[in-house]
mmCIF file of C-alpha atoms in Angstrom:
data_model
loop_
_atom_site.group_PDB
_atom_site.id
_atom_site.type_symbol
_atom_site.label_atom_id
_atom_site.label_comp_id
_atom_site.label_asym_id
_atom_site.label_seq_id
_atom_site.Cartn_x
_atom_site.Cartn_y
_atom_site.Cartn_z
ATOM 1 C CA UNK I 235 2.127 211.484 52.920
ATOM 2 C CA UNK I 236 4.856 209.020 53.603
ATOM 3 C CA UNK I 237 7.044 209.421 56.671
ATOM 4 C CA UNK I 238 9.788 207.582 58.491
ATOM 5 C CA UNK I 239 10.322 207.413 62.241
ATOM 6 C CA UNK I 240 13.482 206.303 63.970
ATOM 7 C CA UNK I 241 12.524 206.446 67.636
ATOM 8 C CA UNK I 242 16.036 206.041 69.024
ATOM 9 C CA UNK I 243 18.256 209.100 68.689
ATOM 10 C CA UNK I 244 21.312 207.483 70.253
ATOM 11 C CA UNK I 245 22.125 203.883 71.168
ATOM 12 C CA UNK I 246 25.198 202.506 72.898
ATOM 13 C CA UNK I 247 26.037 198.814 72.753
ATOM 14 C CA UNK I 248 29.050 196.814 73.807
ATOM 15 C CA UNK I 249 31.390 195.439 71.193
ATOM 16 C CA UNK I 250 30.319 191.902 70.340
ATOM 17 C CA UNK I 251 26.748 192.456 71.452
ATOM 18 C CA UNK I 252 23.763 192.201 69.149
ATOM 19 C CA UNK I 253 22.126 195.288 67.685
ATOM 20 C CA UNK I 254 18.658 196.252 66.553
ATOM 21 C CA UNK I 255 17.816 199.705 65.230
ATOM 22 C CA UNK I 256 14.159 200.511 64.858
ATOM 23 C CA UNK I 257 12.436 202.059 61.865
ATOM 24 C CA UNK I 258 8.725 202.627 61.342
ATOM 25 C CA UNK I 259 7.182 204.075 58.220
ATOM 26 C CA UNK I 260 3.862 205.481 57.219
ATOM 27 C CA UNK I 261 2.768 204.645 53.710
ATOM 28 C CA UNK I 262 -0.410 203.387 52.109
ATOM 29 C CA UNK I 263 1.102 200.583 50.074
ATOM 30 C CA UNK I 264 4.272 198.554 50.070
ATOM 31 C CA UNK I 265 7.127 201.006 49.919
ATOM 32 C CA UNK I 266 10.720 200.728 48.872
ATOM 33 C CA UNK I 267 12.826 200.673 52.046
ATOM 34 C CA UNK I 268 16.476 201.491 52.589
ATOM 35 C CA UNK I 269 19.049 201.606 55.348
ATOM 36 C CA UNK I 270 22.043 203.899 54.963
ATOM 37 C CA UNK I 271 25.095 204.355 57.179
ATOM 38 C CA UNK I 272 27.110 207.535 57.593
ATOM 39 C CA UNK I 273 30.529 207.382 59.185
ATOM 40 C CA UNK I 274 31.929 210.616 60.630
ATOM 41 C CA UNK I 275 32.924 213.024 57.891
ATOM 42 C CA UNK I 276 31.593 210.766 55.155
ATOM 43 C CA UNK I 277 28.610 210.624 52.839
ATOM 44 C CA UNK I 278 25.782 208.159 53.189
ATOM 45 C CA UNK I 279 26.406 204.582 52.065
ATOM 46 C CA UNK I 280 23.670 202.064 51.314
ATOM 47 C CA UNK I 281 23.614 199.085 53.682
ATOM 48 C CA UNK I 282 20.637 197.282 52.191
ATOM 49 C CA UNK I 283 17.322 197.785 50.446
ATOM 50 C CA UNK I 284 13.952 196.090 50.177
ATOM 51 C CA UNK I 285 11.899 196.251 47.013
ATOM 52 C CA UNK I 286 9.955 192.979 46.985
ATOM 53 C CA UNK I 287 10.260 189.271 47.658
ATOM 54 C CA UNK I 288 11.886 187.820 50.746
ATOM 55 C CA UNK I 289 11.118 190.088 53.677
ATOM 56 C CA UNK I 290 14.471 189.371 55.307
ATOM 57 C CA UNK I 291 17.115 191.321 53.453
ATOM 58 C CA UNK I 292 20.836 190.824 53.755
ATOM 59 C CA UNK I 293 23.173 193.752 53.367
ATOM 60 C CA UNK I 294 26.804 194.654 53.539
ATOM 61 C CA UNK I 295 28.982 194.517 56.656
ATOM 62 C CA UNK I 296 26.911 191.707 58.166
ATOM 63 C CA UNK I 297 23.712 193.718 58.548
ATOM 64 C CA UNK I 298 20.208 192.479 57.839
ATOM 65 C CA UNK I 299 16.744 193.988 58.026
ATOM 66 C CA UNK I 300 13.279 192.521 58.129
ATOM 67 C CA UNK I 301 10.235 194.082 56.516
ATOM 68 C CA UNK I 302 7.112 193.543 58.603
ATOM 69 C CA UNK I 303 4.060 194.875 56.825
ATOM 70 C CA UNK I 304 1.747 194.314 59.792
ATOM 71 C CA UNK I 305 3.925 196.487 61.986
ATOM 72 C CA UNK I 306 5.003 198.968 59.289
ATOM 73 C CA UNK I 307 8.551 198.340 60.386
ATOM 74 C CA UNK I 308 11.919 197.738 58.784
ATOM 75 C CA UNK I 309 14.317 197.158 61.681
ATOM 76 C CA UNK I 310 18.031 196.783 61.140
ATOM 77 C CA UNK I 311 19.937 194.032 62.941
ATOM 78 C CA UNK I 312 23.433 192.761 63.394
ATOM 79 C CA UNK I 313 24.301 189.743 65.558
ATOM 80 C CA UNK I 314 27.653 191.050 66.783
ATOM 81 C CA UNK I 315 28.790 194.649 66.438
ATOM 82 C CA UNK I 316 32.337 195.797 65.875
ATOM 83 C CA UNK I 317 33.889 199.077 66.966
ATOM 84 C CA UNK I 318 33.937 200.142 63.315
ATOM 85 C CA UNK I 319 30.127 200.045 63.249
ATOM 86 C CA UNK I 320 30.000 203.275 65.260
ATOM 87 C CA UNK I 321 28.201 205.662 62.915
ATOM 88 C CA UNK I 322 24.882 207.310 62.137
ATOM 89 C CA UNK I 323 22.221 205.070 60.601
ATOM 90 C CA UNK I 324 19.361 206.330 58.473
ATOM 91 C CA UNK I 325 16.221 204.519 57.438
ATOM 92 C CA UNK I 326 14.526 205.775 54.268
ATOM 93 C CA UNK I 327 11.335 205.063 52.329
ATOM 94 C CA UNK I 328 10.470 205.565 48.680
ATOM 95 C CA UNK I 329 7.137 205.446 46.948
ATOM 96 C CA UNK I 330 6.379 202.475 44.781
ATOM 97 C CA UNK I 331 4.634 203.123 41.487
ATOM 98 C CA UNK I 332 4.654 206.816 42.018
ATOM 99 C CA UNK I 333 5.707 209.663 39.821
ATOM 100 C CA UNK I 334 7.462 211.139 42.848
ATOM 101 C CA UNK I 335 11.111 210.300 42.834
ATOM 102 C CA UNK I 336 12.432 211.412 46.150
ATOM 103 C CA UNK I 337 12.929 209.174 49.143
ATOM 104 C CA UNK I 338 12.175 210.267 52.667
ATOM 105 C CA UNK I 339 14.889 209.877 55.285
ATOM 106 C CA UNK I 340 14.395 209.334 58.986
ATOM 107 C CA UNK I 341 16.145 211.544 61.484
ATOM 108 C CA UNK I 342 18.851 208.973 62.099
ATOM 109 C CA UNK I 343 20.129 206.880 65.011
ATOM 110 C CA UNK I 344 23.625 207.445 66.277
ATOM 111 C CA UNK I 345 25.328 204.221 67.310
ATOM 112 C CA UNK I 346 28.155 204.232 69.824
ATOM 113 C CA UNK I 347 30.174 201.141 70.666
ATOM 114 C CA UNK I 348 31.354 200.472 74.211
ATOM 115 C CA UNK I 349 34.753 198.734 74.294
ATOM 116 C CA UNK C 1367 32.795 204.300 38.150
ATOM 117 C CA UNK C 1368 34.187 207.060 40.348
ATOM 118 C CA UNK C 1369 30.908 207.604 42.145
ATOM 119 C CA UNK C 1370 29.339 210.983 42.768
ATOM 120 C CA UNK C 1371 31.978 213.688 42.789
ATOM 121 C CA UNK C 1372 31.612 216.907 44.733
ATOM 122 C CA UNK C 1373 33.846 219.937 44.908
ATOM 123 C CA UNK C 1374 35.144 221.583 46.887
ATOM 124 C CA UNK C 1375 35.261 219.259 49.890
ATOM 125 C CA UNK C 1376 35.640 222.187 52.262
ATOM 126 C CA UNK C 1377 34.726 225.826 51.793
ATOM 127 C CA UNK C 1378 35.270 228.657 54.235
ATOM 128 C CA UNK C 1379 33.904 232.023 53.259
ATOM 129 C CA UNK C 1380 32.789 235.286 54.789
ATOM 130 C CA UNK C 1381 29.217 236.403 55.166
ATOM 131 C CA UNK C 1382 27.930 238.091 52.053
ATOM 132 C CA UNK C 1383 30.150 236.213 49.642
ATOM 133 C CA UNK C 1384 28.867 234.017 46.840
ATOM 134 C CA UNK C 1385 29.401 230.284 47.227
ATOM 135 C CA UNK C 1386 29.179 227.725 44.430
ATOM 136 C CA UNK C 1387 29.117 224.013 45.120
ATOM 137 C CA UNK C 1388 29.621 221.530 42.311
ATOM 138 C CA UNK C 1389 28.481 217.991 41.635
ATOM 139 C CA UNK C 1390 29.120 215.360 39.001
ATOM 140 C CA UNK C 1391 26.594 212.512 39.178
ATOM 141 C CA UNK C 1392 27.206 208.898 38.264
ATOM 142 C CA UNK C 1393 27.083 208.377 34.509
ATOM 143 C CA UNK C 1394 23.714 207.036 33.410
ATOM 144 C CA UNK C 1395 21.829 208.307 36.418
ATOM 145 C CA UNK C 1396 19.003 210.595 35.412
ATOM 146 C CA UNK C 1397 18.118 211.949 38.867
ATOM 147 C CA UNK C 1398 20.207 214.332 40.901
ATOM 148 C CA UNK C 1399 19.476 215.481 44.453
ATOM 149 C CA UNK C 1400 20.920 218.218 46.637
ATOM 150 C CA UNK C 1401 20.725 217.801 50.431
ATOM 151 C CA UNK C 1402 21.820 219.873 53.391
ATOM 152 C CA UNK C 1403 22.783 218.309 56.712
ATOM 153 C CA UNK C 1404 23.026 220.113 60.041
ATOM 154 C CA UNK C 1405 22.960 218.970 63.637
ATOM 155 C CA UNK C 1406 19.783 220.889 64.294
ATOM 156 C CA UNK C 1407 17.740 219.984 61.226
ATOM 157 C CA UNK C 1408 19.254 216.694 60.130
ATOM 158 C CA UNK C 1409 19.223 215.752 56.445
ATOM 159 C CA UNK C 1410 17.063 218.040 54.307
ATOM 160 C CA UNK C 1411 16.264 217.656 50.631
ATOM 161 C CA UNK C 1412 16.768 221.001 48.925
ATOM 162 C CA UNK C 1413 15.995 220.265 45.268
ATOM 163 C CA UNK C 1414 16.092 217.455 42.768
ATOM 164 C CA UNK C 1415 16.406 217.192 39.001
ATOM 165 C CA UNK C 1416 15.230 214.650 36.446
ATOM 166 C CA UNK C 1417 16.951 214.690 33.070
ATOM 167 C CA UNK C 1418 18.480 218.076 33.951
ATOM 168 C CA UNK C 1419 15.079 219.640 34.736
ATOM 169 C CA UNK C 1420 14.281 220.825 38.276
ATOM 170 C CA UNK C 1421 11.315 218.820 39.545
ATOM 171 C CA UNK C 1422 10.889 219.857 43.154
ATOM 172 C CA UNK C 1423 12.601 222.845 44.735
ATOM 173 C CA UNK C 1424 10.269 223.164 47.691
ATOM 174 C CA UNK C 1425 13.136 222.500 50.071
ATOM 175 C CA UNK C 1426 15.226 225.433 48.930
ATOM 176 C CA UNK C 1427 15.270 227.662 52.009
ATOM 177 C CA UNK C 1428 15.077 231.046 50.312
ATOM 178 C CA UNK C 1429 15.850 233.023 47.215
ATOM 179 C CA UNK C 1430 19.500 233.216 48.129
ATOM 180 C CA UNK C 1431 19.764 229.582 47.062
ATOM 181 C CA UNK C 1432 19.706 228.518 43.424
ATOM 182 C CA UNK C 1433 20.593 225.305 41.597
ATOM 183 C CA UNK C 1434 21.251 224.495 37.988
ATOM 184 C CA UNK C 1435 21.952 221.423 35.930
ATOM 185 C CA UNK C 1436 23.183 222.536 32.504
ATOM 186 C CA UNK C 1437 23.895 218.981 31.364
ATOM 187 C CA UNK C 1438 23.644 215.387 32.533
ATOM 188 C CA UNK C 1439 27.090 215.378 34.095
ATOM 189 C CA UNK C 1440 27.178 218.609 36.071
ATOM 190 C CA UNK C 1441 25.148 220.517 38.615
ATOM 191 C CA UNK C 1442 25.762 223.552 40.804
ATOM 192 C CA UNK C 1443 24.235 224.846 44.009
ATOM 193 C CA UNK C 1444 24.809 228.535 44.546
ATOM 194 C CA UNK C 1445 24.275 230.647 47.632
ATOM 195 C CA UNK C 1446 24.329 234.391 47.140
ATOM 196 C CA UNK C 1447 24.795 236.121 49.502
ATOM 197 C CA UNK C 1448 25.907 233.561 52.051
ATOM 198 C CA UNK C 1449 25.041 233.838 55.745
ATOM 199 C CA UNK C 1450 26.473 232.106 58.832
ATOM 200 C CA UNK C 1451 23.289 230.031 59.186
ATOM 201 C CA UNK C 1452 24.077 228.429 55.831
ATOM 202 C CA UNK C 1453 26.994 226.612 57.440
ATOM 203 C CA UNK C 1454 26.331 222.919 56.915
ATOM 204 C CA UNK C 1455 27.421 219.885 54.970
ATOM 205 C CA UNK C 1456 25.889 219.833 51.500
ATOM 206 C CA UNK C 1457 25.472 216.487 49.783
ATOM 207 C CA UNK C 1458 24.779 215.655 46.205
ATOM 208 C CA UNK C 1459 23.242 212.292 45.302
ATOM 209 C CA UNK C 1460 22.230 210.615 42.072
ATOM 210 C CA UNK C 1461 19.989 207.726 41.171
ATOM 211 C CA UNK C 1462 18.077 206.100 38.369
ATOM 212 C CA UNK C 1463 14.461 205.176 38.083
ATOM 213 C CA UNK C 1464 13.353 201.553 37.944
ATOM 214 C CA UNK C 1465 10.114 200.281 36.449
ATOM 215 C CA UNK C 1466 8.380 200.239 39.815
ATOM 216 C CA UNK C 1467 9.951 203.176 41.548
ATOM 217 C CA UNK C 1468 13.109 204.877 42.573
ATOM 218 C CA UNK C 1469 16.360 203.003 42.999
ATOM 219 C CA UNK C 1470 18.808 203.780 45.768
ATOM 220 C CA UNK C 1471 20.546 207.106 45.874
ATOM 221 C CA UNK C 1472 24.318 207.239 45.670
ATOM 222 C CA UNK C 1473 25.788 210.025 47.765
ATOM 223 C CA UNK C 1474 28.856 212.111 47.215
ATOM 224 C CA UNK C 1475 31.330 212.810 50.045
ATOM 225 C CA UNK C 1476 29.778 216.201 50.726
ATOM 226 C CA UNK C 1477 30.992 219.785 50.894
ATOM 227 C CA UNK C 1478 31.496 221.212 54.356
ATOM 228 C CA UNK C 1479 30.606 224.900 54.175
ATOM 229 C CA UNK C 1480 31.560 227.343 56.882
ATOM 230 C CA UNK C 1481 30.322 230.923 56.607
ATOM 231 C CA UNK C 1482 32.053 233.281 58.999
#
């Protein structure tokens, strides 16, 4: 069964510093991969997604993620964080070529920004 | 498009009362998902529908929970009777299926339920 692991529950970075949030998945083939962001009191918003092609995916708000098949990872990066990036970030995986239609969410990483 | 619409945004009720949460998915999306989010358990999938038919309700916690989708533009999640441990934020999401798999899910703003 597919699963998603986000090993970092909470990360604090200084404003202007670079960011990397880790995501590892367990799946037998190439999955669909997603990163969502949830601001306080809001629903989840898609940052970016990987289906196929270029393994470096660009998303909204200056985020990018790289799919590494050999490491079963899909880490999220941003070169310089802003205070408005403080939020909860969720990695998710969906099954390719499967009749199942749900996607599996990780437990989330809460990002705090130090002024 | 207005996105996924949920109502009410906030609901406060007393234990034992019936609670009905409502969702309008994005037009053209044929999948609808209900999630529950709490600090302790994170984001949990409760049930999802395809073309108005429930496909997987294995996440529904108990018989007090029920969900319906009478047509492509409306779904309800009902809790009867409600209990304090049902207090959570309930999200509705919709998506469409692509040739190779599932597209992204679009989430509503959620309903914050408080059961006293």
